[in-house]
Amino acid sequence: MNKLKCALVLLFAWPIMLHAEQTKQFGEVSADMLLRQDAVFRQHYDSFSPGSDQLQLMRQLTGKRLVVLFGRWCHDSQREVPKLLKLLTQSNVALERLTLIAVDRQKTTPDQLEQPFDLKYTPTIILFDQQAELGRIIETPQQGIAEDLAAMLSP
């Protein structure tokens, strides 16, 4: 009887848990989940081909931490975040950590993950060395994502 109850609970709980994972819109998300769930982000990711010079610049970020605050609804985010993800993937840079935080149109999340970062515009890509913020790319890079991030490493 207990096995039957467990089976029934799993039978009904599994689709609910799966649906919750698939529909997570705001808060911390993985790059994998974002590219799997969002066709626009995936399309931009697939169409971007970084150059070898950009990949070399990205490798300078080894040991650094990136926090990316973005909106799935934001055209700048839809354009820039997939480029960043492709640069990270193809450069094989060993970041300390990559944190992707999806915000709503009010630039908030249910768990207030955005609060420590004083978010005003999306996307905002923040580079850290340990706890020190080295710089930000806000909305659109000045030269390019790789170029702007590498420039933050120079005093």
mmCIF file of C-alpha atoms in Angstrom, residues 70-149:
data_model
loop_
_atom_site.group_PDB
_atom_site.id
_atom_site.type_symbol
_atom_site.label_atom_id
_atom_site.label_comp_id
_atom_site.label_asym_id
_atom_site.label_seq_id
_atom_site.Cartn_x
_atom_site.Cartn_y
_atom_site.Cartn_z
ATOM 1 C CA PHE A 70 18.921 40.857 -17.766
ATOM 2 C CA GLY A 71 15.317 40.820 -18.921
ATOM 3 C CA ARG A 72 13.948 38.110 -21.175
ATOM 4 C CA TRP A 73 11.645 40.849 -22.531
ATOM 5 C CA CYS A 74 14.519 43.285 -23.228
ATOM 6 C CA HIS A 75 15.837 43.488 -26.797
ATOM 7 C CA ASP A 76 19.296 44.580 -25.595
ATOM 8 C CA SER A 77 19.413 41.529 -23.304
ATOM 9 C CA GLN A 78 18.227 39.272 -26.105
ATOM 10 C CA ARG A 79 21.103 40.530 -28.255
ATOM 11 C CA GLU A 80 23.980 40.847 -25.748
ATOM 12 C CA VAL A 81 23.490 38.000 -23.249
ATOM 13 C CA PRO A 82 23.644 35.241 -25.894
ATOM 14 C CA LYS A 83 26.844 36.807 -27.264
ATOM 15 C CA LEU A 84 28.375 36.731 -23.786
ATOM 16 C CA LEU A 85 27.336 33.110 -23.293
ATOM 17 C CA LYS A 86 28.827 32.108 -26.648
ATOM 18 C CA LEU A 87 32.078 33.923 -25.825
ATOM 19 C CA LEU A 88 32.282 32.124 -22.476
ATOM 20 C CA THR A 89 31.523 28.737 -24.007
ATOM 21 C CA GLN A 90 33.910 28.944 -26.928
ATOM 22 C CA SER A 91 36.775 30.524 -24.978
ATOM 23 C CA ASN A 92 36.579 27.832 -22.263
ATOM 24 C CA VAL A 93 37.455 30.510 -19.723
ATOM 25 C CA ALA A 94 37.456 29.203 -16.148
ATOM 26 C CA LEU A 95 35.432 31.834 -14.324
ATOM 27 C CA GLU A 96 35.180 31.722 -10.560
ATOM 28 C CA ARG A 97 31.419 31.937 -11.102
ATOM 29 C CA LEU A 98 28.795 33.073 -13.594
ATOM 30 C CA THR A 99 25.485 34.252 -12.155
ATOM 31 C CA LEU A 100 22.572 34.980 -14.496
ATOM 32 C CA ILE A 101 19.656 36.851 -12.920
ATOM 33 C CA ALA A 102 16.484 37.337 -14.962
ATOM 34 C CA VAL A 103 14.451 40.363 -13.852
ATOM 35 C CA ASP A 104 10.909 41.483 -14.617
ATOM 36 C CA ARG A 105 9.991 44.782 -16.309
ATOM 37 C CA GLN A 106 10.320 46.605 -12.982
ATOM 38 C CA LYS A 107 13.869 45.176 -12.814
ATOM 39 C CA THR A 108 13.105 43.073 -9.748
ATOM 40 C CA THR A 109 13.052 39.390 -8.813
ATOM 41 C CA PRO A 110 10.830 37.558 -6.307
ATOM 42 C CA ASP A 111 13.841 36.944 -4.028
ATOM 43 C CA GLN A 112 15.246 40.480 -4.505
ATOM 44 C CA LEU A 113 18.468 39.093 -5.978
ATOM 45 C CA GLU A 114 18.979 42.333 -7.913
ATOM 46 C CA GLN A 115 19.112 44.613 -4.846
ATOM 47 C CA PRO A 116 22.849 44.459 -4.077
ATOM 48 C CA PHE A 117 23.658 45.502 -7.648
ATOM 49 C CA ASP A 118 21.767 48.825 -7.939
ATOM 50 C CA LEU A 119 20.248 47.764 -11.265
ATOM 51 C CA LYS A 120 18.987 50.579 -13.489
ATOM 52 C CA TYR A 121 19.208 49.209 -17.058
ATOM 53 C CA THR A 122 19.268 45.795 -18.688
ATOM 54 C CA PRO A 123 21.378 44.016 -19.426
ATOM 55 C CA THR A 124 23.995 44.896 -16.843
ATOM 56 C CA ILE A 125 27.106 42.718 -16.892
ATOM 57 C CA ILE A 126 29.257 43.161 -13.782
ATOM 58 C CA LEU A 127 32.839 41.895 -13.507
ATOM 59 C CA PHE A 128 34.260 41.087 -10.065
ATOM 60 C CA ASP A 129 37.694 40.098 -8.824
ATOM 61 C CA GLN A 130 36.965 38.414 -5.518
ATOM 62 C CA GLN A 131 34.577 40.909 -3.864
ATOM 63 C CA ALA A 132 35.778 43.998 -5.742
ATOM 64 C CA GLU A 133 33.690 45.246 -8.645
ATOM 65 C CA LEU A 134 35.986 45.966 -11.587
ATOM 66 C CA GLY A 135 33.376 47.455 -13.895
ATOM 67 C CA ARG A 136 30.072 47.158 -15.719
ATOM 68 C CA ILE A 137 28.717 46.903 -19.203
ATOM 69 C CA ILE A 138 25.325 48.598 -19.155
ATOM 70 C CA GLU A 139 22.864 47.905 -21.993
ATOM 71 C CA THR A 140 25.375 47.895 -24.858
ATOM 72 C CA PRO A 141 29.161 47.490 -24.860
ATOM 73 C CA GLN A 142 31.238 50.407 -26.118
ATOM 74 C CA GLN A 143 33.573 48.314 -28.300
ATOM 75 C CA GLY A 144 32.397 44.749 -27.788
ATOM 76 C CA ILE A 145 31.720 42.477 -24.834
ATOM 77 C CA ALA A 146 35.150 40.821 -24.858
ATOM 78 C CA GLU A 147 36.946 44.110 -25.453
ATOM 79 C CA ASP A 148 35.048 45.971 -22.727
ATOM 80 C CA LEU A 149 35.517 43.188 -20.151
#
